[in-house]
mmCIF file of C-alpha atoms and ligand atoms in Angstrom:
data_model
loop_
_atom_site.group_PDB
_atom_site.id
_atom_site.type_symbol
_atom_site.label_atom_id
_atom_site.label_comp_id
_atom_site.label_asym_id
_atom_site.label_seq_id
_atom_site.Cartn_x
_atom_site.Cartn_y
_atom_site.Cartn_z
ATOM 1 C CA MET A 1 0.000 0.000 0.000
ATOM 2 C CA LEU A 2 1.295 3.475 -0.843
ATOM 3 C CA ALA A 3 1.526 5.482 2.374
ATOM 4 C CA ARG A 4 -0.610 8.640 2.460
ATOM 5 C CA VAL A 5 2.183 10.205 4.441
ATOM 6 C CA PRO A 6 5.525 8.854 3.188
ATOM 7 C CA LEU A 7 8.366 8.143 5.574
ATOM 8 C CA MET A 8 10.716 10.351 3.579
ATOM 9 C CA ARG A 9 10.196 12.655 0.623
ATOM 10 C CA PRO A 10 13.496 14.282 -0.305
ATOM 11 C CA ARG A 11 13.459 17.544 -2.220
ATOM 12 C CA LEU A 12 16.619 18.409 -4.069
ATOM 13 C CA PRO A 13 17.115 21.738 -5.885
ATOM 14 C CA GLU A 14 14.816 22.124 -8.862
ATOM 15 C CA ALA A 15 15.990 22.438 -12.457
ATOM 16 C CA ASP A 16 15.912 26.266 -12.496
ATOM 17 C CA ALA A 17 18.202 26.445 -9.481
ATOM 18 C CA ILE A 18 20.713 24.023 -11.018
ATOM 19 C CA LEU A 19 20.620 25.502 -14.535
ATOM 20 C CA PRO A 20 23.143 28.342 -14.045
ATOM 21 C CA TYR A 21 25.658 25.760 -12.821
ATOM 22 C CA LEU A 22 24.892 23.397 -15.735
ATOM 23 C CA ARG A 23 25.533 26.274 -18.172
ATOM 24 C CA ARG A 24 28.970 26.694 -16.622
ATOM 25 C CA ILE A 25 29.656 22.999 -17.259
ATOM 26 C CA ASP A 26 28.600 23.490 -20.917
ATOM 27 C CA SER A 27 31.055 26.394 -21.305
ATOM 28 C CA ALA A 28 33.999 24.801 -19.511
ATOM 29 C CA ARG A 29 33.482 21.366 -21.123
ATOM 30 C CA LEU A 30 34.961 19.820 -18.009
ATOM 31 C CA TYR A 31 32.731 17.080 -16.656
ATOM 32 C CA THR A 32 34.723 15.409 -13.894
ATOM 33 C CA ASN A 33 38.303 14.949 -12.546
ATOM 34 C CA SER A 34 38.266 17.976 -10.237
ATOM 35 C CA GLY A 35 36.666 20.592 -12.464
ATOM 36 C CA PRO A 36 35.870 24.185 -11.449
ATOM 37 C CA LEU A 37 32.449 23.401 -9.958
ATOM 38 C CA LEU A 38 33.859 20.708 -7.692
ATOM 39 C CA GLU A 39 36.585 23.114 -6.570
ATOM 40 C CA GLU A 40 33.935 25.732 -5.775
ATOM 41 C CA PHE A 41 31.724 23.217 -3.978
ATOM 42 C CA GLU A 42 34.637 22.041 -1.819
ATOM 43 C CA ALA A 43 35.624 25.656 -1.099
ATOM 44 C CA ARG A 44 32.051 26.506 -0.040
ATOM 45 C CA LEU A 45 31.774 23.382 2.115
ATOM 46 C CA ALA A 46 35.090 24.325 3.735
ATOM 47 C CA ALA A 47 33.820 27.872 4.403
ATOM 48 C CA HIS A 48 30.630 26.402 5.882
ATOM 49 C CA PHE A 49 32.717 24.400 8.374
ATOM 50 C CA GLY A 50 35.243 27.210 8.947
ATOM 51 C CA ILE A 51 38.199 25.250 7.487
ATOM 52 C CA ARG A 52 40.408 25.381 4.354
ATOM 53 C CA ARG A 53 39.512 23.800 1.038
ATOM 54 C CA GLN A 54 42.519 21.461 1.389
ATOM 55 C CA GLN A 55 40.712 19.970 4.394
ATOM 56 C CA VAL A 56 37.701 18.715 2.394
ATOM 57 C CA ALA A 57 37.607 16.010 -0.289
ATOM 58 C CA CYS A 58 34.327 15.254 -2.049
ATOM 59 C CA VAL A 59 33.771 11.651 -3.087
ATOM 60 C CA ALA A 60 31.187 9.553 -4.937
ATOM 61 C CA ASN A 61 29.402 8.487 -1.725
ATOM 62 C CA ALA A 62 30.049 8.147 2.004
ATOM 63 C CA THR A 63 30.545 4.365 1.849
ATOM 64 C CA LEU A 64 33.525 4.798 -0.486
ATOM 65 C CA GLY A 65 34.670 7.766 1.610
ATOM 66 C CA LEU A 66 34.896 5.509 4.683
ATOM 67 C CA THR A 67 36.722 2.816 2.701
ATOM 68 C CA LEU A 68 39.267 5.320 1.392
ATOM 69 C CA CYS A 69 39.916 6.655 4.900
ATOM 70 C CA LEU A 70 40.580 3.115 6.138
ATOM 71 C CA LEU A 71 42.907 2.421 3.189
ATOM 72 C CA ALA A 72 44.780 5.615 4.007
ATOM 73 C CA LEU A 73 45.062 5.001 7.759
ATOM 74 C CA ALA A 74 44.730 1.388 8.841
ATOM 75 C CA PRO A 75 47.952 -0.561 9.450
ATOM 76 C CA ARG A 76 48.013 -3.401 6.911
ATOM 77 C CA ALA A 77 49.094 -6.079 9.377
ATOM 78 C CA ARG A 78 45.871 -5.819 11.420
ATOM 79 C CA ARG A 79 42.548 -7.319 10.380
ATOM 80 C CA ARG A 80 39.729 -6.022 12.569
ATOM 81 C CA CYS A 81 37.930 -2.694 12.571
ATOM 82 C CA ILE A 82 35.630 -1.844 15.497
ATOM 83 C CA VAL A 83 32.187 -0.632 14.407
ATOM 84 C CA PRO A 84 28.970 -0.224 16.372
ATOM 85 C CA ALA A 85 26.356 -2.909 15.778
ATOM 86 C CA TRP A 86 23.810 -0.074 15.912
ATOM 87 C CA THR A 87 24.432 1.444 12.479
ATOM 88 C CA PHE A 88 23.375 1.344 8.861
ATOM 89 C CA GLU A 89 24.899 -1.547 6.909
ATOM 90 C CA ALA A 90 27.163 0.779 4.872
ATOM 91 C CA THR A 91 29.550 1.142 7.827
ATOM 92 C CA ALA A 92 30.403 -2.576 7.871
ATOM 93 C CA THR A 93 30.289 -2.801 4.067
ATOM 94 C CA ALA A 94 32.957 -0.078 3.856
ATOM 95 C CA VAL A 95 35.123 -2.029 6.309
ATOM 96 C CA ARG A 96 34.951 -5.168 4.161
ATOM 97 C CA ALA A 97 35.719 -3.166 0.996
ATOM 98 C CA ALA A 98 38.908 -1.965 2.711
ATOM 99 C CA GLY A 99 39.932 -5.597 3.246
ATOM 100 C CA LEU A 100 39.139 -5.562 6.985
ATOM 101 C CA GLU A 101 36.667 -7.442 9.152
ATOM 102 C CA PRO A 102 33.980 -5.593 11.139
ATOM 103 C CA TRP A 103 34.236 -6.179 14.903
ATOM 104 C CA PHE A 104 30.874 -5.281 16.427
ATOM 105 C CA PHE A 105 30.810 -3.411 19.739
ATOM 106 C CA ASP A 106 27.786 -2.238 21.648
ATOM 107 C CA VAL A 107 26.737 1.416 21.874
ATOM 108 C CA ASP A 108 26.114 3.582 24.907
ATOM 109 C CA ALA A 109 22.464 3.518 26.030
ATOM 110 C CA ASP A 110 22.158 7.327 26.270
ATOM 111 C CA SER A 111 24.082 8.494 23.199
ATOM 112 C CA TRP A 112 23.377 5.443 20.940
ATOM 113 C CA ALA A 113 27.045 5.766 19.847
ATOM 114 C CA LEU A 114 30.304 3.929 20.631
ATOM 115 C CA SER A 115 32.045 5.135 23.757
ATOM 116 C CA ALA A 116 35.855 5.424 23.710
ATOM 117 C CA ARG A 117 35.898 4.830 27.474
ATOM 118 C CA ASP A 118 33.882 1.603 27.157
ATOM 119 C CA ILE A 119 36.173 0.334 24.397
ATOM 120 C CA LEU A 120 39.315 1.103 26.405
ATOM 121 C CA GLY A 121 37.821 -0.772 29.359
ATOM 122 C CA ALA A 122 36.729 -3.845 27.358
ATOM 123 C CA LYS A 123 38.767 -7.018 27.915
ATOM 124 C CA ALA A 124 38.268 -8.035 24.270
ATOM 125 C CA PHE A 125 39.919 -4.773 23.183
ATOM 126 C CA ARG A 126 42.932 -5.329 25.421
ATOM 127 C CA ASP A 127 43.376 -8.835 23.975
ATOM 128 C CA ALA A 128 43.303 -7.908 20.249
ATOM 129 C CA VAL A 129 44.443 -4.545 18.868
ATOM 130 C CA PRO A 130 42.159 -3.383 16.030
ATOM 131 C CA ALA A 131 43.328 -1.749 12.799
ATOM 132 C CA ALA A 132 40.877 1.125 13.293
ATOM 133 C CA VAL A 133 37.636 2.238 14.961
ATOM 134 C CA ILE A 134 34.594 3.780 13.245
ATOM 135 C CA PRO A 135 32.277 5.560 15.684
ATOM 136 C CA VAL A 136 28.957 6.403 14.018
ATOM 137 C CA SER A 137 27.037 9.606 14.626
ATOM 138 C CA PRO A 138 23.593 8.071 15.274
ATOM 139 C CA PHE A 139 21.123 9.547 12.768
ATOM 140 C CA GLY A 140 23.221 12.728 12.645
ATOM 141 C CA ALA A 141 23.343 13.456 16.395
ATOM 142 C CA GLY A 142 26.509 15.266 17.408
ATOM 143 C CA ILE A 143 29.471 13.116 18.352
ATOM 144 C CA ASP A 144 32.232 14.061 20.773
ATOM 145 C CA ARG A 145 35.115 14.179 18.287
ATOM 146 C CA ALA A 146 37.622 15.339 20.921
ATOM 147 C CA GLU A 147 37.023 12.044 22.792
ATOM 148 C CA TRP A 148 38.210 10.209 19.669
ATOM 149 C CA ASP A 149 41.155 12.567 19.093
ATOM 150 C CA ARG A 150 42.291 11.601 22.605
ATOM 151 C CA PHE A 151 41.659 7.894 21.914
ATOM 152 C CA THR A 152 44.025 7.978 18.919
ATOM 153 C CA ALA A 153 46.595 10.042 20.802
ATOM 154 C CA LYS A 154 46.571 7.494 23.630
ATOM 155 C CA THR A 155 46.455 4.213 21.663
ATOM 156 C CA GLY A 156 47.877 5.087 18.223
ATOM 157 C CA ILE A 157 44.784 3.410 16.736
ATOM 158 C CA PRO A 158 43.279 5.422 13.846
ATOM 159 C CA VAL A 159 39.635 6.527 14.060
ATOM 160 C CA VAL A 160 37.284 7.541 11.251
ATOM 161 C CA ILE A 161 33.926 9.046 12.209
ATOM 162 C CA ASP A 162 30.948 7.919 10.143
ATOM 163 C CA ALA A 163 28.961 11.159 10.264
ATOM 164 C CA ALA A 164 26.810 10.160 7.281
ATOM 165 C CA ALA A 165 23.752 12.082 8.529
ATOM 166 C CA GLY A 166 25.758 14.631 10.491
ATOM 167 C CA PHE A 167 26.152 17.570 8.093
ATOM 168 C CA ASP A 168 24.707 19.963 10.676
ATOM 169 C CA SER A 169 26.429 18.644 13.798
ATOM 170 C CA LEU A 170 29.919 17.943 12.451
ATOM 171 C CA VAL A 171 32.845 19.713 14.095
ATOM 172 C CA PRO A 172 36.031 19.264 11.980
ATOM 173 C CA GLY A 173 39.288 18.248 13.619
ATOM 174 C CA PRO A 174 42.257 15.891 13.318
ATOM 175 C CA THR A 175 40.068 12.763 13.402
ATOM 176 C CA PRO A 176 38.534 12.441 9.915
ATOM 177 C CA SER A 177 34.749 12.528 9.503
ATOM 178 C CA VAL A 178 32.763 11.346 6.505
ATOM 179 C CA ILE A 179 29.384 12.850 5.611
ATOM 180 C CA SER A 180 26.904 11.470 3.093
ATOM 181 C CA LEU A 181 25.394 13.707 0.420
ATOM 182 C CA HIS A 182 22.786 11.087 -0.551
ATOM 183 C CA ALA A 183 19.287 12.321 -1.445
ATOM 184 C CA THR A 184 17.954 11.320 1.991
ATOM 185 C CA LYS A 185 20.522 13.435 3.846
ATOM 186 C CA LEU A 186 20.438 17.093 4.909
ATOM 187 C CA LEU A 187 22.567 18.450 2.058
ATOM 188 C CA SER A 188 22.628 16.477 -1.163
ATOM 189 C CA THR A 189 24.307 15.980 -4.513
ATOM 190 C CA GLY A 190 21.943 13.064 -5.302
ATOM 191 C CA GLU A 191 24.671 10.545 -4.505
ATOM 192 C CA GLY A 192 27.859 11.832 -2.912
ATOM 193 C CA GLY A 193 29.959 12.247 0.176
ATOM 194 C CA ALA A 194 32.710 14.352 1.713
ATOM 195 C CA VAL A 195 35.722 13.521 3.848
ATOM 196 C CA ILE A 196 36.578 16.305 6.293
ATOM 197 C CA CYS A 197 39.780 16.491 8.312
ATOM 198 C CA THR A 198 42.142 19.255 9.399
ATOM 199 C CA ASP A 199 45.156 17.097 8.411
ATOM 200 C CA GLU A 200 45.793 18.304 4.840
ATOM 201 C CA ALA A 201 48.269 15.529 3.989
ATOM 202 C CA PHE A 202 45.580 12.993 4.879
ATOM 203 C CA ILE A 203 43.006 14.714 2.645
ATOM 204 C CA ALA A 204 45.564 14.756 -0.212
ATOM 205 C CA ARG A 205 45.983 10.979 0.264
ATOM 206 C CA VAL A 206 42.198 10.479 0.183
ATOM 207 C CA ARG A 207 42.055 12.441 -3.097
ATOM 208 C CA GLN A 208 44.711 10.130 -4.555
ATOM 209 C CA LEU A 209 42.866 7.016 -3.427
ATOM 210 C CA ALA A 210 39.598 8.391 -4.888
ATOM 211 C CA ASN A 211 41.424 8.684 -8.219
ATOM 212 C CA PHE A 212 42.561 5.029 -8.515
ATOM 213 C CA GLY A 213 45.534 5.683 -6.231
ATOM 214 C CA PHE A 214 47.449 7.851 -8.710
ATOM 215 C CA GLU A 215 50.270 9.771 -7.102
ATOM 216 C CA PRO A 216 51.250 13.229 -8.467
ATOM 217 C CA VAL A 217 53.489 11.396 -10.945
ATOM 218 C CA ARG A 218 51.375 8.844 -12.848
ATOM 219 C CA ARG A 219 52.229 5.996 -10.515
ATOM 220 C CA ILE A 220 50.158 3.765 -8.233
ATOM 221 C CA THR A 221 51.843 2.188 -5.218
ATOM 222 C CA ARG A 222 48.569 1.320 -3.500
ATOM 223 C CA PRO A 223 45.435 0.889 -5.599
ATOM 224 C CA GLY A 224 42.390 2.938 -4.638
ATOM 225 C CA PHE A 225 38.997 3.267 -6.280
ATOM 226 C CA ASN A 226 37.281 5.526 -8.725
ATOM 227 C CA ALA A 227 35.367 7.529 -6.124
ATOM 228 C CA LYS A 228 35.386 10.964 -7.765
ATOM 229 C CA MET A 229 32.440 13.355 -7.667
ATOM 230 C CA SER A 230 31.452 14.647 -11.104
ATOM 231 C CA GLU A 231 30.792 18.267 -12.072
ATOM 232 C CA TYR A 232 27.073 17.398 -12.278
ATOM 233 C CA GLY A 233 27.070 16.233 -8.655
ATOM 234 C CA ALA A 234 28.884 19.407 -7.631
ATOM 235 C CA ALA A 235 26.292 21.510 -9.536
ATOM 236 C CA VAL A 236 23.447 19.984 -7.516
ATOM 237 C CA GLY A 237 25.429 20.395 -4.294
ATOM 238 C CA LEU A 238 26.123 24.096 -5.014
ATOM 239 C CA ALA A 239 22.439 24.729 -5.726
ATOM 240 C CA ASP A 240 21.475 22.892 -2.519
ATOM 241 C CA LEU A 241 23.971 24.969 -0.512
ATOM 242 C CA ASP A 242 22.389 28.134 -1.973
ATOM 243 C CA GLY A 243 19.094 27.114 -0.333
ATOM 244 C CA TRP A 244 20.536 25.534 2.837
ATOM 245 C CA GLN A 245 19.487 28.149 5.421
ATOM 246 C CA GLY A 246 15.826 28.002 4.353
ATOM 247 C CA LYS A 247 15.836 24.208 4.225
ATOM 248 C CA ARG A 248 17.402 24.035 7.668
ATOM 249 C CA ARG A 249 14.724 26.326 9.132
ATOM 250 C CA ARG A 250 11.954 24.167 7.661
ATOM 251 C CA ILE A 251 13.508 20.977 9.057
ATOM 252 C CA ALA A 252 14.059 22.573 12.489
ATOM 253 C CA THR A 253 10.450 23.759 12.818
ATOM 254 C CA ARG A 254 9.149 20.284 11.999
ATOM 255 C CA ALA A 255 11.468 18.717 14.575
ATOM 256 C CA LEU A 256 10.163 21.174 17.172
ATOM 257 C CA ALA A 257 6.575 20.279 16.235
ATOM 258 C CA TYR A 258 7.321 16.596 16.876
ATOM 259 C CA ARG A 259 9.055 17.436 20.117
ATOM 260 C CA ALA A 260 6.067 19.467 21.325
ATOM 261 C CA LEU A 261 3.639 16.652 20.517
ATOM 262 C CA LEU A 262 5.634 13.584 21.562
ATOM 263 C CA GLY A 263 8.397 14.903 23.816
ATOM 264 C CA GLY A 264 6.499 14.608 27.119
ATOM 265 C CA HIS A 265 4.984 11.135 26.741
ATOM 266 C CA LYS A 266 6.247 8.625 29.295
ATOM 267 C CA GLY A 267 6.005 5.690 26.873
ATOM 268 C CA ILE A 268 8.297 7.210 24.284
ATOM 269 C CA ALA A 269 11.526 9.221 23.931
ATOM 270 C CA LEU A 270 12.955 11.136 20.977
ATOM 271 C CA ALA A 271 16.331 10.084 19.529
ATOM 272 C CA PRO A 272 19.404 11.750 21.120
ATOM 273 C CA GLY A 273 19.647 15.372 19.994
ATOM 274 C CA PHE A 274 16.413 15.343 17.966
ATOM 275 C CA GLY A 275 14.591 18.680 18.158
ATOM 276 C CA GLY A 276 17.695 20.273 19.700
ATOM 277 C CA GLU A 277 20.205 22.814 18.409
ATOM 278 C CA LYS A 278 21.355 20.729 15.411
ATOM 279 C CA VAL A 279 19.044 19.267 12.778
ATOM 280 C CA GLN A 280 18.872 15.635 11.690
ATOM 281 C CA PRO A 281 17.450 14.225 8.435
ATOM 282 C CA THR A 282 15.238 11.566 10.084
ATOM 283 C CA CYS A 283 12.912 11.421 13.087
ATOM 284 C CA ASN A 284 13.411 8.406 15.335
ATOM 285 C CA VAL A 285 11.526 7.604 18.522
ATOM 286 C CA LYS A 286 12.322 5.000 21.167
ATOM 287 C CA LEU A 287 9.497 3.095 22.821
ATOM 288 C CA ARG A 288 9.721 2.080 26.462
ATOM 289 C CA ALA A 289 8.300 -1.342 25.564
ATOM 290 C CA ARG A 290 9.930 -3.645 22.991
ATOM 291 C CA ARG A 291 7.187 -3.088 20.417
ATOM 292 C CA ALA A 292 8.916 -1.433 17.430
ATOM 293 C CA ASP A 293 7.613 -3.939 14.875
ATOM 294 C CA ALA A 294 4.054 -3.542 16.216
ATOM 295 C CA LEU A 295 4.264 0.272 15.915
ATOM 296 C CA VAL A 296 5.544 0.033 12.325
ATOM 297 C CA GLU A 297 2.603 -2.226 11.479
ATOM 298 C CA TRP A 298 0.107 0.021 13.318
ATOM 299 C CA LEU A 299 1.246 3.131 11.427
ATOM 300 C CA THR A 300 1.521 1.370 8.058
ATOM 301 C CA LYS A 301 -2.094 0.194 8.367
ATOM 302 C CA ARG A 302 -3.099 3.816 8.877
ATOM 303 C CA GLY A 303 -1.286 4.992 5.729
ATOM 304 C CA ILE A 304 1.667 6.447 7.648
ATOM 305 C CA GLY A 305 5.166 5.488 6.478
ATOM 306 C CA ALA A 306 7.321 4.047 9.285
ATOM 307 C CA ARG A 307 10.512 2.020 9.306
ATOM 308 C CA LYS A 308 13.176 0.676 11.578
ATOM 309 C CA TRP A 309 15.914 2.608 9.765
ATOM 310 C CA TRP A 310 18.676 0.411 11.201
ATOM 311 C CA GLY A 311 16.626 -2.770 11.124
ATOM 312 C CA ASN A 312 17.551 -5.364 13.712
ATOM 313 C CA GLY A 313 21.151 -4.175 14.013
ATOM 314 C CA CYS A 314 23.912 -4.476 11.439
ATOM 315 C CA HIS A 315 25.412 -7.553 13.165
ATOM 316 C CA ARG A 316 22.292 -9.586 12.340
ATOM 317 C CA GLN A 317 22.768 -9.342 8.556
ATOM 318 C CA PRO A 318 23.749 -12.750 7.113
ATOM 319 C CA ALA A 319 26.815 -11.162 5.454
ATOM 320 C CA PHE A 320 28.219 -10.399 8.916
ATOM 321 C CA ALA A 321 27.040 -13.526 10.747
ATOM 322 C CA ARG A 322 30.619 -14.694 11.247
ATOM 323 C CA SER A 323 32.052 -11.301 12.159
ATOM 324 C CA PRO A 324 33.370 -11.109 15.730
ATOM 325 C CA ARG A 325 31.302 -9.238 18.290
ATOM 326 C CA THR A 326 31.051 -8.434 21.976
ATOM 327 C CA ALA A 327 27.780 -8.740 23.936
ATOM 328 C CA LEU A 328 25.263 -6.359 22.346
ATOM 329 C CA PRO A 329 22.380 -5.819 24.814
ATOM 330 C CA VAL A 330 21.891 -2.089 24.097
ATOM 331 C CA THR A 331 21.849 -2.556 20.326
ATOM 332 C CA GLU A 332 19.395 -5.410 20.669
ATOM 333 C CA GLU A 333 17.117 -3.293 22.801
ATOM 334 C CA LEU A 334 17.318 -0.370 20.341
ATOM 335 C CA ALA A 335 16.481 -2.758 17.498
ATOM 336 C CA ASP A 336 13.289 -3.723 19.340
ATOM 337 C CA THR A 337 12.285 -0.218 20.400
ATOM 338 C CA VAL A 338 13.379 2.403 17.804
ATOM 339 C CA VAL A 339 11.090 3.457 14.936
ATOM 340 C CA GLY A 340 11.564 6.097 12.231
ATOM 341 C CA LEU A 341 8.530 8.368 11.679
ATOM 342 C CA PRO A 342 7.809 10.481 8.574
ATOM 343 C CA PHE A 343 10.167 13.438 8.388
ATOM 344 C CA PHE A 344 11.112 15.848 5.604
ATOM 345 C CA ALA A 345 11.370 19.586 5.016
ATOM 346 C CA ASP A 346 7.857 20.097 3.637
ATOM 347 C CA LEU A 347 5.976 17.592 5.817
ATOM 348 C CA ALA A 348 2.628 19.271 6.619
ATOM 349 C CA ARG A 349 2.045 20.359 10.245
ATOM 350 C CA ARG A 350 -1.379 18.711 10.032
ATOM 351 C CA ASP A 351 0.317 15.411 9.131
ATOM 352 C CA ILE A 352 2.671 15.697 12.111
ATOM 353 C CA ALA A 353 -0.360 16.165 14.382
ATOM 354 C CA ASN A 354 -2.052 13.094 12.851
ATOM 355 C CA ILE A 355 1.111 10.990 13.169
ATOM 356 C CA ALA A 356 1.545 12.013 16.814
ATOM 357 C CA ALA A 357 -2.126 11.172 17.470
ATOM 358 C CA ALA A 358 -1.685 7.717 15.885
ATOM 359 C CA VAL A 359 1.463 7.096 17.968
ATOM 360 C CA ASN A 360 -0.353 8.206 21.137
ATOM 361 C CA GLU A 361 -3.276 5.927 20.358
ATOM 362 C CA PHE A 362 -0.831 3.028 19.909
ATOM 363 C CA LEU A 363 0.806 3.817 23.251
ATOM 364 C CA CYS A 364 -2.555 4.013 25.087
ATOM 365 C CA GLN A 365 -3.761 0.777 23.511
ATOM 366 C CA GLY A 366 -0.648 -0.950 24.883
ATOM 367 C CA GLU A 367 -1.082 0.321 28.450
HETATM 368 C C1 PLP B 401 25.442 5.527 9.244
HETATM 369 C C2 PLP B 401 25.612 5.535 7.747
HETATM 370 N N1 PLP B 401 26.818 5.296 7.225
HETATM 371 C C3 PLP B 401 27.032 5.304 5.897
HETATM 372 C C4 PLP B 401 26.000 5.573 5.002
HETATM 373 C C5 PLP B 401 26.279 5.504 3.543
HETATM 374 O O1 PLP B 401 26.177 6.720 2.878
HETATM 375 P P1 PLP B 401 26.176 6.729 1.283
HETATM 376 O O2 PLP B 401 24.789 6.347 0.868
HETATM 377 O O3 PLP B 401 26.511 8.155 0.911
HETATM 378 O O4 PLP B 401 27.191 5.763 0.811
HETATM 379 C C6 PLP B 401 24.723 5.839 5.501
HETATM 380 C C7 PLP B 401 23.629 6.112 4.573
HETATM 381 O O5 PLP B 401 22.485 6.282 4.917
HETATM 382 C C8 PLP B 401 24.514 5.825 6.912
HETATM 383 O O6 PLP B 401 23.314 6.051 7.438
#
């Protein structure tokens, strides 16, 4: 059944907004391989984050961005890369593409993210040194990057932050972060991603690896991928940046509307950071009871799109059945309690009220 209110309805810049940029592509006749639009897009992203252009590398998507970071950083003699089990499958997929094995750790119950302190205290971690760690910003909530800077300083183990949904909350620093510019994210090029790091030599290495591994002379010592962003992707990204402030306001007001309607209910909690200072591209709620599947079914029957965005946890995918893991009680609870509700920049206020009423009815019926 087609939902009357879809879970997600992205809106990228319309043709008229992209056209001036497309005309520039026609004149320059440069279509990819670091053309002028990509340079401008990277410069504007850098300005947005208050860093230099040499500290941003756009890539074809965030999954490849994560893989390239691991290729650039992870010591080749080690096999395992710590990832949270509570994440989208792309995190573990990127690890495999880099020739490593995901090692699933549990997340913190309050932040829904990996905790450096918990990892340092884990016996499993003391017994086997990983090649790298990928903390994930859960649904775009802010992540304490300084905690991970300290982790690397203390252990020498490289960290790459998967900030796929974290365009608004990202704070650049020496630990690299990767954002997704997919159509479902806050800022979009259709498909795309960006690696952000204040270490300019590292960003230069990522650029090389995104271009097959070519060094400044035409030589490859370590093969990379073709992970370049085209001029067409950059054109869409520039047009989306032009409209970012308005889009952000629309998203923020809808998050506040949800918070006002659902924030006080004792049977439900909003995802960490949702409706706060930074915006997120999805709306996730956590039920007190382990009834996520029942809520998805309840809403779907009423024509309201709902989904467990991170399913039953990444560790439960057959592809990762043999991957090592620690005990995962928090992830397993989140998998049974977290549901994504409809959320997008032009979601009608009336629809938010109806969704909140349907959720409330579900909660009362369960009491
Ligand atoms: C946590 C996480 N990591 C990685 C990705 C992959 O991003 P992309 O689609 O740009 O490869 C996503 C996409 O939704 C994500 O949610």
